[in-house]
One Martini backbone bead per residue (centre of mass of N, CA, C, O) as a GRO file, in nm:
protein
   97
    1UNK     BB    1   0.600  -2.577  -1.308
    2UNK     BB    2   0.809  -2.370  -1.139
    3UNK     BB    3   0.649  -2.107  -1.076
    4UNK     BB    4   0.437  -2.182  -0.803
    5UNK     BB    5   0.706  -2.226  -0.651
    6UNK     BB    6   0.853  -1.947  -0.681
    7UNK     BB    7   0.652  -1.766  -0.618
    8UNK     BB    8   0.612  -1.900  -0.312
    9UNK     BB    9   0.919  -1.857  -0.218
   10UNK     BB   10   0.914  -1.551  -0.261
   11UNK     BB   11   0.666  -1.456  -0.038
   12UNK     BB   12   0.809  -1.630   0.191
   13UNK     BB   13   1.045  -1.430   0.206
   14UNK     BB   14   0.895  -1.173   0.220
   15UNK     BB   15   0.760  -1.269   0.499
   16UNK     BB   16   0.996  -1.416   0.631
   17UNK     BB   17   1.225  -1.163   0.637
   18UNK     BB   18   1.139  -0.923   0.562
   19UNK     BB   19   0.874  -0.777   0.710
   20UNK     BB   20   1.047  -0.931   0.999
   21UNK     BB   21   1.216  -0.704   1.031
   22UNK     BB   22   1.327  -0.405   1.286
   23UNK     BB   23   1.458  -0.163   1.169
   24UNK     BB   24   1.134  -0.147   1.059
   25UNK     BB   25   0.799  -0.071   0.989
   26UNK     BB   26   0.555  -0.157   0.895
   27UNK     BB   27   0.452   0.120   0.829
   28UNK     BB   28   0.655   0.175   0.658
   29UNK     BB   29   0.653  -0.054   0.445
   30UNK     BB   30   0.372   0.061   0.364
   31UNK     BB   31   0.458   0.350   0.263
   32UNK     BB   32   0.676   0.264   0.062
   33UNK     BB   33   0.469   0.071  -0.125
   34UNK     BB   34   0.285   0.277  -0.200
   35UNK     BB   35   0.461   0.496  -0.338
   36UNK     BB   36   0.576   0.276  -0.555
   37UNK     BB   37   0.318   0.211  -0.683
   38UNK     BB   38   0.214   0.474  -0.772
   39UNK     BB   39   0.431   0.547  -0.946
   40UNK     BB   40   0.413   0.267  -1.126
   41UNK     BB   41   0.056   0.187  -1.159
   42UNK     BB   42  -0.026  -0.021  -0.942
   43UNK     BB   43  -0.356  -0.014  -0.871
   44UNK     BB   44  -0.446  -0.291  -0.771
   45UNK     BB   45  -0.217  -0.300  -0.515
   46UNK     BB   46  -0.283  -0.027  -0.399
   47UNK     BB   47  -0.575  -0.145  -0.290
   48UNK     BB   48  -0.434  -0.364  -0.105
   49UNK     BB   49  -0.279  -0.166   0.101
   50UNK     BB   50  -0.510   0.051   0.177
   51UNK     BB   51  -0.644  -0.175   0.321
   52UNK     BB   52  -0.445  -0.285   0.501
   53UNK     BB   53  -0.369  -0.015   0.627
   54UNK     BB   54  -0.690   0.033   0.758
   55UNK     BB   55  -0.722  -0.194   0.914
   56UNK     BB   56  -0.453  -0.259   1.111
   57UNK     BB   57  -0.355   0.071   1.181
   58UNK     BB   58  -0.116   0.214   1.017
   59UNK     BB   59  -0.326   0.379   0.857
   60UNK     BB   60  -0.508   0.646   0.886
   61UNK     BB   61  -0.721   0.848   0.729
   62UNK     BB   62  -0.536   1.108   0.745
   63UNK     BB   63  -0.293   0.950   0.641
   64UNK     BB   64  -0.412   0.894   0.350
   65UNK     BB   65  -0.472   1.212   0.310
   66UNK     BB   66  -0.161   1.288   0.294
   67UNK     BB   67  -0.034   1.052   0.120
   68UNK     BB   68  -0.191   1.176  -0.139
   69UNK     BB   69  -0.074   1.473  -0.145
   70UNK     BB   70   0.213   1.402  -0.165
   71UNK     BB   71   0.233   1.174  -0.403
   72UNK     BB   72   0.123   1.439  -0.619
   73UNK     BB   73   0.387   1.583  -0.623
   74UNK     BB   74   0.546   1.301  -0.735
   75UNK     BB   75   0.312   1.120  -0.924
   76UNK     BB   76   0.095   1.303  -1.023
   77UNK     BB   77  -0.191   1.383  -1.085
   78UNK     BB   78  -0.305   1.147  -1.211
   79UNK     BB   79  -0.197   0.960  -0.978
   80UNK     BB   80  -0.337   1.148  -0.738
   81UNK     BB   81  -0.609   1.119  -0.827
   82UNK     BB   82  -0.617   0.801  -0.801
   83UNK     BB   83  -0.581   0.786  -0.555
   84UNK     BB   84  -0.785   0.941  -0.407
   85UNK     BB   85  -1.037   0.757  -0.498
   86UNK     BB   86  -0.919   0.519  -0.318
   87UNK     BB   87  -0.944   0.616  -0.080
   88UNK     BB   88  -1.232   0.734  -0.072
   89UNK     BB   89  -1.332   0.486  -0.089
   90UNK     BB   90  -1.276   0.326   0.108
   91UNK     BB   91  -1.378   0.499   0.363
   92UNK     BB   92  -1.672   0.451   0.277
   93UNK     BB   93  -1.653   0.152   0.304
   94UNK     BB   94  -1.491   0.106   0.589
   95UNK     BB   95  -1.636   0.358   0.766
   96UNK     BB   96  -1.901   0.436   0.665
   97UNK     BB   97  -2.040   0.126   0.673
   0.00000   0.00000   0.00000
């Protein structure tokens, strides 16, 4: 019982704490969360944080697509392909249409 109450309590500090500290951007931790989770292989969230950042703009399509050659090169190929592949979705779902 005491889980969705945990869970809860731990989101409100993450957003009413972490994300609103001054010290660092929106953009910035957006661009961390974005490698950490792509390291990771958690795509699902993945996909959460990259239309994220194109719809408030924290992140252009250009940034979106720098981002993907780069973290290519560190979370590998494989990981840089699925990258590649939600990038290029979202921008075509969010941009083309």
């Amino acid at each position: 019982m005491n889980e969705p109450i945990n869970f809860a309590m731990t989101v409100e500090h993450l957003f009413a704490e972490v994300w609103s500290r001054e010290a660092i951007s929106d953009r910035d931790r957006r661009l961390l969360l974005i490698g950490l989770l792509v390291g990771q292989g958690l795509d699902e969230a993945v996909e959460v944080q990259l239309e994220t950042a194109l719809r408030t703009g924290d992140l252009s399509v250009e940034e979106l697509r720098e981002t993907v050659v780069f973290l290519t090169h560190y979370a590998g190929w494989a990981r840089g392909a699925r990258l590649n592949g939600q990038v290029e979705d979202l921008i075509d779902r969010v941009i083309m249409n």
